[in-house]
PDB file of C-alpha atoms in Angstrom:
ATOM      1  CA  UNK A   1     -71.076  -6.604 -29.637  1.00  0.00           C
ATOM      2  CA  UNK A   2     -72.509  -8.113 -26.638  1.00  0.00           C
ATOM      3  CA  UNK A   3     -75.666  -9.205 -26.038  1.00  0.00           C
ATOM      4  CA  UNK A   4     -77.225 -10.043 -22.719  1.00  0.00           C
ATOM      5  CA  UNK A   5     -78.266 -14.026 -22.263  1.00  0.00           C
ATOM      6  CA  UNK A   6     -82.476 -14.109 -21.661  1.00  0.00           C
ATOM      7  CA  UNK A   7     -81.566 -16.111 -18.200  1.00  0.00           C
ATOM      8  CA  UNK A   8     -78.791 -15.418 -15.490  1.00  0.00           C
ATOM      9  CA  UNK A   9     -75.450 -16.952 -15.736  1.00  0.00           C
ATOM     10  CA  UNK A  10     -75.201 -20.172 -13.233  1.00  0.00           C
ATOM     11  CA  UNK A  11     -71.750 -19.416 -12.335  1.00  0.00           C
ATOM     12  CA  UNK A  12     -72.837 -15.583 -11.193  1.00  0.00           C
ATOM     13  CA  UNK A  13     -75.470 -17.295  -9.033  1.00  0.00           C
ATOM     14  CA  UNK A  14     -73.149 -19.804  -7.517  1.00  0.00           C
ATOM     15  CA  UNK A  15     -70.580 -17.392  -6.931  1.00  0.00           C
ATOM     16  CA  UNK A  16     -72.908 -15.055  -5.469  1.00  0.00           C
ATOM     17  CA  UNK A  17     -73.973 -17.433  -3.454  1.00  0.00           C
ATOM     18  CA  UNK A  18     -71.076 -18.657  -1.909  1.00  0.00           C
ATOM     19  CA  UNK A  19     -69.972 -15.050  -1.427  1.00  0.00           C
ATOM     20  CA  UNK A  20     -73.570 -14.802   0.805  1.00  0.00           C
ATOM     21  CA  UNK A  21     -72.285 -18.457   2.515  1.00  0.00           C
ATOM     22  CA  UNK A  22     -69.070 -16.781   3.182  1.00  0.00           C
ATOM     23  CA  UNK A  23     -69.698 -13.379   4.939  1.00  0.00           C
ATOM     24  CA  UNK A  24     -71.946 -15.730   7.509  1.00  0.00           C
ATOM     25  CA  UNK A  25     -68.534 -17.644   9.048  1.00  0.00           C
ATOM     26  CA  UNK A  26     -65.874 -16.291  10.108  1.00  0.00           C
ATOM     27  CA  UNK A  27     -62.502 -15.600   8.522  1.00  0.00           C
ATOM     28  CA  UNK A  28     -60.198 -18.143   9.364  1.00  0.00           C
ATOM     29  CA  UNK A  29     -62.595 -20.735   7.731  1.00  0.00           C
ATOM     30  CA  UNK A  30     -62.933 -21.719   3.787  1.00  0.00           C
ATOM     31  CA  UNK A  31     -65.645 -23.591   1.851  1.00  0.00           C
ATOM     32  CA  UNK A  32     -64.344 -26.934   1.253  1.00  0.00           C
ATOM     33  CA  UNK A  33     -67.380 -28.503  -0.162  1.00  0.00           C
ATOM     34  CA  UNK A  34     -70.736 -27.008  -2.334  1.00  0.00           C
ATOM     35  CA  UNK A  35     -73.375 -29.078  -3.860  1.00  0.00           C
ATOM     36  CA  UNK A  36     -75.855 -26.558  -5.937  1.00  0.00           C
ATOM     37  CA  UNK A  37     -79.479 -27.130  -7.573  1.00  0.00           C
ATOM     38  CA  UNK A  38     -80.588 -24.422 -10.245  1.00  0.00           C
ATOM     39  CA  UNK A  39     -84.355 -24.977  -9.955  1.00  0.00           C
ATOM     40  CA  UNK A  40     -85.584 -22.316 -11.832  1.00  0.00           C
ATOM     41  CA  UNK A  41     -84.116 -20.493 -14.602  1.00  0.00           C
ATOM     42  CA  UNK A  42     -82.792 -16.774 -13.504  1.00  0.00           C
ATOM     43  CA  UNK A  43     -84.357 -13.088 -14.696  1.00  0.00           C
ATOM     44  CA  UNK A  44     -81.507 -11.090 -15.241  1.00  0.00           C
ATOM     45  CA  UNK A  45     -84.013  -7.816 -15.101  1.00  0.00           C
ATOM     46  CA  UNK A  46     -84.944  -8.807 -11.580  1.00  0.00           C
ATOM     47  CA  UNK A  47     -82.506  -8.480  -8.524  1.00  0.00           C
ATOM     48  CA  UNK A  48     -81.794 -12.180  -6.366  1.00  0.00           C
ATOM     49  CA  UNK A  49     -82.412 -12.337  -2.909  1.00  0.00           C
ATOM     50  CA  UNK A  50     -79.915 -14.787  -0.973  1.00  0.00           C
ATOM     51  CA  UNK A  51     -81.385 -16.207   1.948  1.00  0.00           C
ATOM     52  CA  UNK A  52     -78.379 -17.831   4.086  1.00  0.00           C
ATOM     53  CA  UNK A  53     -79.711 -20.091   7.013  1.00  0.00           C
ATOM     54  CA  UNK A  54     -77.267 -21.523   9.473  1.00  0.00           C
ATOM     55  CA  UNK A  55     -77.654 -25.130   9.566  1.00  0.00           C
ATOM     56  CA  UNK A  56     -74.577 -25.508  11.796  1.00  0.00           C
ATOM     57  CA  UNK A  57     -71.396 -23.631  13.237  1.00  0.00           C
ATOM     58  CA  UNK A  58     -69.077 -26.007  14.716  1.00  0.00           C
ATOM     59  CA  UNK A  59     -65.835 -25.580  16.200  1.00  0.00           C
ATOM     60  CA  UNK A  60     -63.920 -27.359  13.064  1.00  0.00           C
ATOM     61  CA  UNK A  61     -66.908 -27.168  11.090  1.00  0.00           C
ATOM     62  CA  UNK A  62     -69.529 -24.611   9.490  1.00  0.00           C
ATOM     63  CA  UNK A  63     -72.223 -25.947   7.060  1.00  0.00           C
ATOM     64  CA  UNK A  64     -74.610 -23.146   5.447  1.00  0.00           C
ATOM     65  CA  UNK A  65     -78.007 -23.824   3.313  1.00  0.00           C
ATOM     66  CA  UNK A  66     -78.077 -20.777   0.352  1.00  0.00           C
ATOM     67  CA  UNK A  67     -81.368 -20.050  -0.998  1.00  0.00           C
ATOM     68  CA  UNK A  68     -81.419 -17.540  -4.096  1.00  0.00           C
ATOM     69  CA  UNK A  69     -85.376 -15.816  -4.527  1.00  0.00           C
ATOM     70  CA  UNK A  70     -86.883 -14.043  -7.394  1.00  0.00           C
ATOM     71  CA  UNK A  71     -90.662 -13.856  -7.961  1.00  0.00           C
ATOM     72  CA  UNK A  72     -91.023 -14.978  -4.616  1.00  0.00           C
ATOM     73  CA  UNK A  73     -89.457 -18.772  -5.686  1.00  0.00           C
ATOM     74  CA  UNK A  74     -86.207 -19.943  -5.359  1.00  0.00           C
ATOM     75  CA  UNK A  75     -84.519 -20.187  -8.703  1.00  0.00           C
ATOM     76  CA  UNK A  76     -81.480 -22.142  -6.719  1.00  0.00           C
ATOM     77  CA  UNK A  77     -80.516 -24.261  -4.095  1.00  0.00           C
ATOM     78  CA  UNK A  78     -77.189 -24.582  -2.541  1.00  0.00           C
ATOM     79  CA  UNK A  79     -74.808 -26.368   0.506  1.00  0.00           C
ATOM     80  CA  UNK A  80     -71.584 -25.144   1.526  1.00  0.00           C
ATOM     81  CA  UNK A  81     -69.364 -26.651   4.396  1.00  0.00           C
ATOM     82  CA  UNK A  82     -66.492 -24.378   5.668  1.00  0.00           C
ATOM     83  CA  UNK A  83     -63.324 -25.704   7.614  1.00  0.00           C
ATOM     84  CA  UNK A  84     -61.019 -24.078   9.891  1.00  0.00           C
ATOM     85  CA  UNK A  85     -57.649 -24.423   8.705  1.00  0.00           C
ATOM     86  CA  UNK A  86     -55.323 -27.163  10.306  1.00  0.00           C
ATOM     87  CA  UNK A  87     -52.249 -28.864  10.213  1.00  0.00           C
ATOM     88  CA  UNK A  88     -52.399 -32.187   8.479  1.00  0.00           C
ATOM     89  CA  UNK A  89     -49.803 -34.797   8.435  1.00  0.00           C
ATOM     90  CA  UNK A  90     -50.900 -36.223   5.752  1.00  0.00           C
ATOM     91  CA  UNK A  91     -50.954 -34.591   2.609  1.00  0.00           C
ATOM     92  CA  UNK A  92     -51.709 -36.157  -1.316  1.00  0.00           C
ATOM     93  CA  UNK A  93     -53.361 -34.937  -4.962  1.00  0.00           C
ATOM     94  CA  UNK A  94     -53.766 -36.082  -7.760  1.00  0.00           C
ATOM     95  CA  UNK A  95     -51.076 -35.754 -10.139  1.00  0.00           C
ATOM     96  CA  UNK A  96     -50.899 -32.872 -12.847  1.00  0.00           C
ATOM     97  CA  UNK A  97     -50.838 -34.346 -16.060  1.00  0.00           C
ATOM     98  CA  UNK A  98     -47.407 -33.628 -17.799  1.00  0.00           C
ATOM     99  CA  UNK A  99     -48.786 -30.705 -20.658  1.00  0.00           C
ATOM    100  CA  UNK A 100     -46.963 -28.222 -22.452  1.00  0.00           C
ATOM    101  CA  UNK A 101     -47.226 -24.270 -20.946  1.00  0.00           C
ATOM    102  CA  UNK A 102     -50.287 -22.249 -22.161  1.00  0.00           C
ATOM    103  CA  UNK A 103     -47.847 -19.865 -23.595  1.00  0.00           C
ATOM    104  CA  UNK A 104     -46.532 -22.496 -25.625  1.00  0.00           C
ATOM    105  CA  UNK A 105     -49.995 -22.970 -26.548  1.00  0.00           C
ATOM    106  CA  UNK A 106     -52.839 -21.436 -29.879  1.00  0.00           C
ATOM    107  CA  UNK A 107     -55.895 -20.317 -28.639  1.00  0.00           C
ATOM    108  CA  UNK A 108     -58.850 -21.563 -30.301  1.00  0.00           C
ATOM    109  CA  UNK A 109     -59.600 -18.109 -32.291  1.00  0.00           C
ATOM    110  CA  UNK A 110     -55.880 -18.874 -33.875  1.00  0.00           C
ATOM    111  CA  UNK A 111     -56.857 -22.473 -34.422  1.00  0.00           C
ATOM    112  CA  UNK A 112     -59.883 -21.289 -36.339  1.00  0.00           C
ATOM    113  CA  UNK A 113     -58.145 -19.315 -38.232  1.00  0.00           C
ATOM    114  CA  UNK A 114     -55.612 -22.330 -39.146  1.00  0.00           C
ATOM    115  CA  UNK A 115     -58.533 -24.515 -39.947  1.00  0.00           C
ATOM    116  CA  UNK A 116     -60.107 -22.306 -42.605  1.00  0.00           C
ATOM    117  CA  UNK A 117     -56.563 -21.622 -44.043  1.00  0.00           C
ATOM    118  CA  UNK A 118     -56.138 -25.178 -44.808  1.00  0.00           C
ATOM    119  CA  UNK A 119     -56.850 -25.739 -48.554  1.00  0.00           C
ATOM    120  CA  UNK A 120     -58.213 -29.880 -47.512  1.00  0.00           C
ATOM    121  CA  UNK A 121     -60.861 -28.773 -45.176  1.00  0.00           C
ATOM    122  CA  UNK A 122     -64.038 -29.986 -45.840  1.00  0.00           C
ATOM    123  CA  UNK A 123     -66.679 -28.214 -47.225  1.00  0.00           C
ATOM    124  CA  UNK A 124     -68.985 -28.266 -44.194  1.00  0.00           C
ATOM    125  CA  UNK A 125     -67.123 -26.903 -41.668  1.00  0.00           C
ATOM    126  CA  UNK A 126     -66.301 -23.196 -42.558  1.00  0.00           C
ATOM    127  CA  UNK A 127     -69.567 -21.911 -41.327  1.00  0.00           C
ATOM    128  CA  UNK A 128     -69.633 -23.564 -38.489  1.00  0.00           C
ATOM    129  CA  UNK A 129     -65.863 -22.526 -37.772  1.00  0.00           C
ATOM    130  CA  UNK A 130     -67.141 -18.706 -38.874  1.00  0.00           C
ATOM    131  CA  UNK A 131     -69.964 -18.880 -36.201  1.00  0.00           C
ATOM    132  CA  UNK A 132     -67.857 -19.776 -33.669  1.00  0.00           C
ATOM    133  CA  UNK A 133     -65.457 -17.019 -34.490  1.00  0.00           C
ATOM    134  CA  UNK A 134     -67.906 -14.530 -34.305  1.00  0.00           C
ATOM    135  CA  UNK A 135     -69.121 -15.315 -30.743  1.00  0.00           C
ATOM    136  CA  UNK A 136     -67.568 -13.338 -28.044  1.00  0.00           C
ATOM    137  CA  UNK A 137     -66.410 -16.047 -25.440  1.00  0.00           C
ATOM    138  CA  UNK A 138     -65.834 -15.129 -21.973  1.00  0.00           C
ATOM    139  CA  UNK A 139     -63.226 -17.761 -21.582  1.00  0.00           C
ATOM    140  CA  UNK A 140     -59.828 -18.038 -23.321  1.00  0.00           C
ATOM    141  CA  UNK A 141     -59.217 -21.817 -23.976  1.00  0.00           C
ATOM    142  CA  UNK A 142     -56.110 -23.188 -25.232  1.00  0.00           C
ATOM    143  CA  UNK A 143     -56.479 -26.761 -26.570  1.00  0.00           C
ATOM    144  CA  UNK A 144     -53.699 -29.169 -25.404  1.00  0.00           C
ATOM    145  CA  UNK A 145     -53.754 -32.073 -27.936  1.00  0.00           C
ATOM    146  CA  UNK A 146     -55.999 -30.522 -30.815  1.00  0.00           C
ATOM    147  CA  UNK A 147     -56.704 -32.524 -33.804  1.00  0.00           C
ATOM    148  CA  UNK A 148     -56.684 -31.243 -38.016  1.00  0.00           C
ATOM    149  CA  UNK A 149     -60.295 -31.379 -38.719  1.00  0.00           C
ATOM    150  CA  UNK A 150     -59.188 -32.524 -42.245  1.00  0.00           C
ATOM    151  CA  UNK A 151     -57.256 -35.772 -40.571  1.00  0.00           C
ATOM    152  CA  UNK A 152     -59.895 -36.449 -37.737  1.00  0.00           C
ATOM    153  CA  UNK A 153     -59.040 -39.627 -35.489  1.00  0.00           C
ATOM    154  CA  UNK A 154     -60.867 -41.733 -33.254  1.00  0.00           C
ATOM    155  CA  UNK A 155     -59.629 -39.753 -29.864  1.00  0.00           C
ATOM    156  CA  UNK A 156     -60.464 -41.545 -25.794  1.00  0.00           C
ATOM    157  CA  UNK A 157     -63.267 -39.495 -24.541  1.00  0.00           C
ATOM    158  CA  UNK A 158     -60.629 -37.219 -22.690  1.00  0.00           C
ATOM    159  CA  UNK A 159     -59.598 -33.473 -23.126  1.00  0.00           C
ATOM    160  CA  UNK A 160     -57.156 -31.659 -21.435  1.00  0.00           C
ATOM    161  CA  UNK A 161     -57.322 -27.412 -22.252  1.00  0.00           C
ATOM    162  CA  UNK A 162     -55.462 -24.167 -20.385  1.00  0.00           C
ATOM    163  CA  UNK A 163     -58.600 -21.971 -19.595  1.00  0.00           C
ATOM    164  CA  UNK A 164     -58.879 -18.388 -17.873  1.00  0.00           C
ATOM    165  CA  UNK A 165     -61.870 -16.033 -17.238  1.00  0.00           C
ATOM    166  CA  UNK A 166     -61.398 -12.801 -19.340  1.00  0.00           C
ATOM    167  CA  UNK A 167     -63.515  -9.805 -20.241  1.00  0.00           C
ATOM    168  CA  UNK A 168     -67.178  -9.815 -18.822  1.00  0.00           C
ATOM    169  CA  UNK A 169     -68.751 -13.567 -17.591  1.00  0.00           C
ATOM    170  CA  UNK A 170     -72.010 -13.064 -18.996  1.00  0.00           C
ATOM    171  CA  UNK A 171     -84.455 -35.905 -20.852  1.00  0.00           C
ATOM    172  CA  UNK A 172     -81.038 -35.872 -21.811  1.00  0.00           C
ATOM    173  CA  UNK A 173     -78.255 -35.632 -19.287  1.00  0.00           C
ATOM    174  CA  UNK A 174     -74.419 -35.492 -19.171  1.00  0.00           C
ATOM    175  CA  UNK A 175     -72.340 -36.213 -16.371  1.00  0.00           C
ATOM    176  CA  UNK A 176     -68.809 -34.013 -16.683  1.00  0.00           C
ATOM    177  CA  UNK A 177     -66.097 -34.637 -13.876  1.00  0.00           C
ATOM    178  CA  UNK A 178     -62.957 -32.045 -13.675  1.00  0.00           C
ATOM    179  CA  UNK A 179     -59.805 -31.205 -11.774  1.00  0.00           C
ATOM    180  CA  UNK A 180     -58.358 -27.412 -12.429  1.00  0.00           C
ATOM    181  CA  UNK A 181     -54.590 -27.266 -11.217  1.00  0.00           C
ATOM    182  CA  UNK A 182     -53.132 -23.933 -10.894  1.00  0.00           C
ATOM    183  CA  UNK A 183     -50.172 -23.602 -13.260  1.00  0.00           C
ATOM    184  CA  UNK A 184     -47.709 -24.331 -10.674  1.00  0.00           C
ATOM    185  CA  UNK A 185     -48.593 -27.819 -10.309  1.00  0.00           C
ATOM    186  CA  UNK A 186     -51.444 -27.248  -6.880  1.00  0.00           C
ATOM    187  CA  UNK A 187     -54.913 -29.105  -7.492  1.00  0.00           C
ATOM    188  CA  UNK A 188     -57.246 -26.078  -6.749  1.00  0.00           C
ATOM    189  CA  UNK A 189     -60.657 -27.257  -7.539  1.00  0.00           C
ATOM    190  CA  UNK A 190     -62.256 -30.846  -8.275  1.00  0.00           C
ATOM    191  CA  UNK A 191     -65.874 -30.689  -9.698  1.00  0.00           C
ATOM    192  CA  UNK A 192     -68.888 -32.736 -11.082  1.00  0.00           C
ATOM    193  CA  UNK A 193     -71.609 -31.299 -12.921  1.00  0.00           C
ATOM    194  CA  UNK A 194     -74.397 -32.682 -14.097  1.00  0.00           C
ATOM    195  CA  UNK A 195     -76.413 -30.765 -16.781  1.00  0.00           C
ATOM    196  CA  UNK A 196     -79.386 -30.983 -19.832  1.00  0.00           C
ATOM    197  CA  UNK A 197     -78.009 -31.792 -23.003  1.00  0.00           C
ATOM    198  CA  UNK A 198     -80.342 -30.402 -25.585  1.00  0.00           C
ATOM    199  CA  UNK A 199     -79.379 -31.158 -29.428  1.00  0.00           C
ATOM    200  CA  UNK A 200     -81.409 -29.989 -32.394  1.00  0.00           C
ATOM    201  CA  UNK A 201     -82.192 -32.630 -34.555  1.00  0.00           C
ATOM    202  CA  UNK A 202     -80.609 -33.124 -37.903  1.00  0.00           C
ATOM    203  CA  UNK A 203     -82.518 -33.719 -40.865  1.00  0.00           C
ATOM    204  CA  UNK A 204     -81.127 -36.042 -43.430  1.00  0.00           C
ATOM    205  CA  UNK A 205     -80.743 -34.402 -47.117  1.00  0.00           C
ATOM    206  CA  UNK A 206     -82.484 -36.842 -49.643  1.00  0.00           C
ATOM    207  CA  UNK A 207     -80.045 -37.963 -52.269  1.00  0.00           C
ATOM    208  CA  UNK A 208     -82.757 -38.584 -54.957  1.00  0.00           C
TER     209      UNK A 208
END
C-alpha cells in the first residue's frame, strides 16, 4: 500500500505552479520556457500559497515570477515565459532516435521478474531486485536497450526508456539533460535538471 512521502512531490509544485503562471495570461499564449528553484523542502500537511507577480505582458511576450509559501517562506522559486502562437518559416528538432515501440517493449516489473528467474544471477542482487519490486512506482518505464545483469558490459553513459505517468504521482550534484518525443515522432519537452545526489556509504566486509 501507499504511503505518503514526508516532503511534497517537486513535480506537483512545478506543475502547480505553472498552472498559477498560466491562468495569469491569456489563452492564446503557452509557456515556452521555466527555470524553477526548490528552496525549501515542502509540508504535505500544510496547503501552498502561489504568489504570481507579473513581471511583464508583452504583445508577443508574457514572462511571470511564481512564488510557492508555506510557513510564511517560500519553499520554491519559479520563471515562466509565455508566447503567442505564430507562424514560423522556419521549422527544425532534433531527431527521434530510431527505437523499437513501447508495446514491443518489457516493463521493468517483467524484467525483474526475468532477472530473478535466471539460474546465473549473482547472489547479491535478488534483494535488491525484490525491493524494487515491492515499491509502488508512479511511472511505467520500459527500458530500450536493457542489459542481463549476469553478462553486464561496459555501456556509454546514455539511456534511452518509454515512460508514462500512471496511478497517483505521489555536496554532491548531478547534472541530467533530456528530450521527451511524443510517440509520433514530435519533440515535446527538452529539460535540464540539476539535483543532490546523496549515496549511503558502503562498508567494506573484512575478508579475515
Amino acid at each position: 500500500y501507499w504511503v505518503p512521502a514526508k516532503r511534497l512531490f517537486g513535480g506537483q509544485i512545478v506543475g502547480q505552479a505553472l498552472v498559477a503562471a498560466a491562468k495569469s495570461v491569456s489563452e492564446d499564449v503557452h509557456v515556452h520556457s521555466l527555470h524553477c528553484y526548490f528552496v525549501r523542502a515542502g509540508d504535505p500537511k500544510v496547503p501552498v500559497l502561489y504568489q504570481v507577480e507579473r513581471t511583464r505582458t508583452g504583445s508577443s511576450f508574457s514572462v511571470r515570477s511564481v512564488k510557492a509559501v508555506q510557513h510564511g517562506k517560500p519553499i520554491f522559486i519559479c520563471q515562466a515565459s509565455f508566447q503567442q502562437a505564430q507562424p514560423s518559416p522556419m521549422q527544425h528538432q532534433f531527431s527521434m532516435p530510431t527505437v523499437p515501440p513501447p508495446e514491443e517493449l518489457l516493463d521493468c516489473e517483467t524484467l525483474i521478474d526475468q532477472y530473478l528467474r535466471d539460474p546465473n544471477l549473482q547472489k547479491r542482487y535478488p534483494l535488491a531486485l525484490n525491493r524494487i519490486a515491492a515499491q509502488e512506482v508512479p511511472i511505467e518505464i520500459k527500458p530500450v536497450n536493457p542489459s542481463p545483469l549476469s553478462q553486464l558490459q561496459r555501456m556509454e553513459p546514455k539511456q534511452m526508456f518509454w515512460v508514462r505517468a500512471r496511478g497517483y504521482i505521489g555536496g554532491s550534484r548531478g547534472l541530467v539533460h533530456g528530450r521527451l518525443w511524443r510517440q509520433d515522432g514530435v519533440l515535446a519537452v527538452t529539460c535540464a535538471q540539476e539535483g543532490v545526489i546523496r549515496v549511503k556509504p558502503q562498508v567494506s566486509e573484512s575478508k579475515l
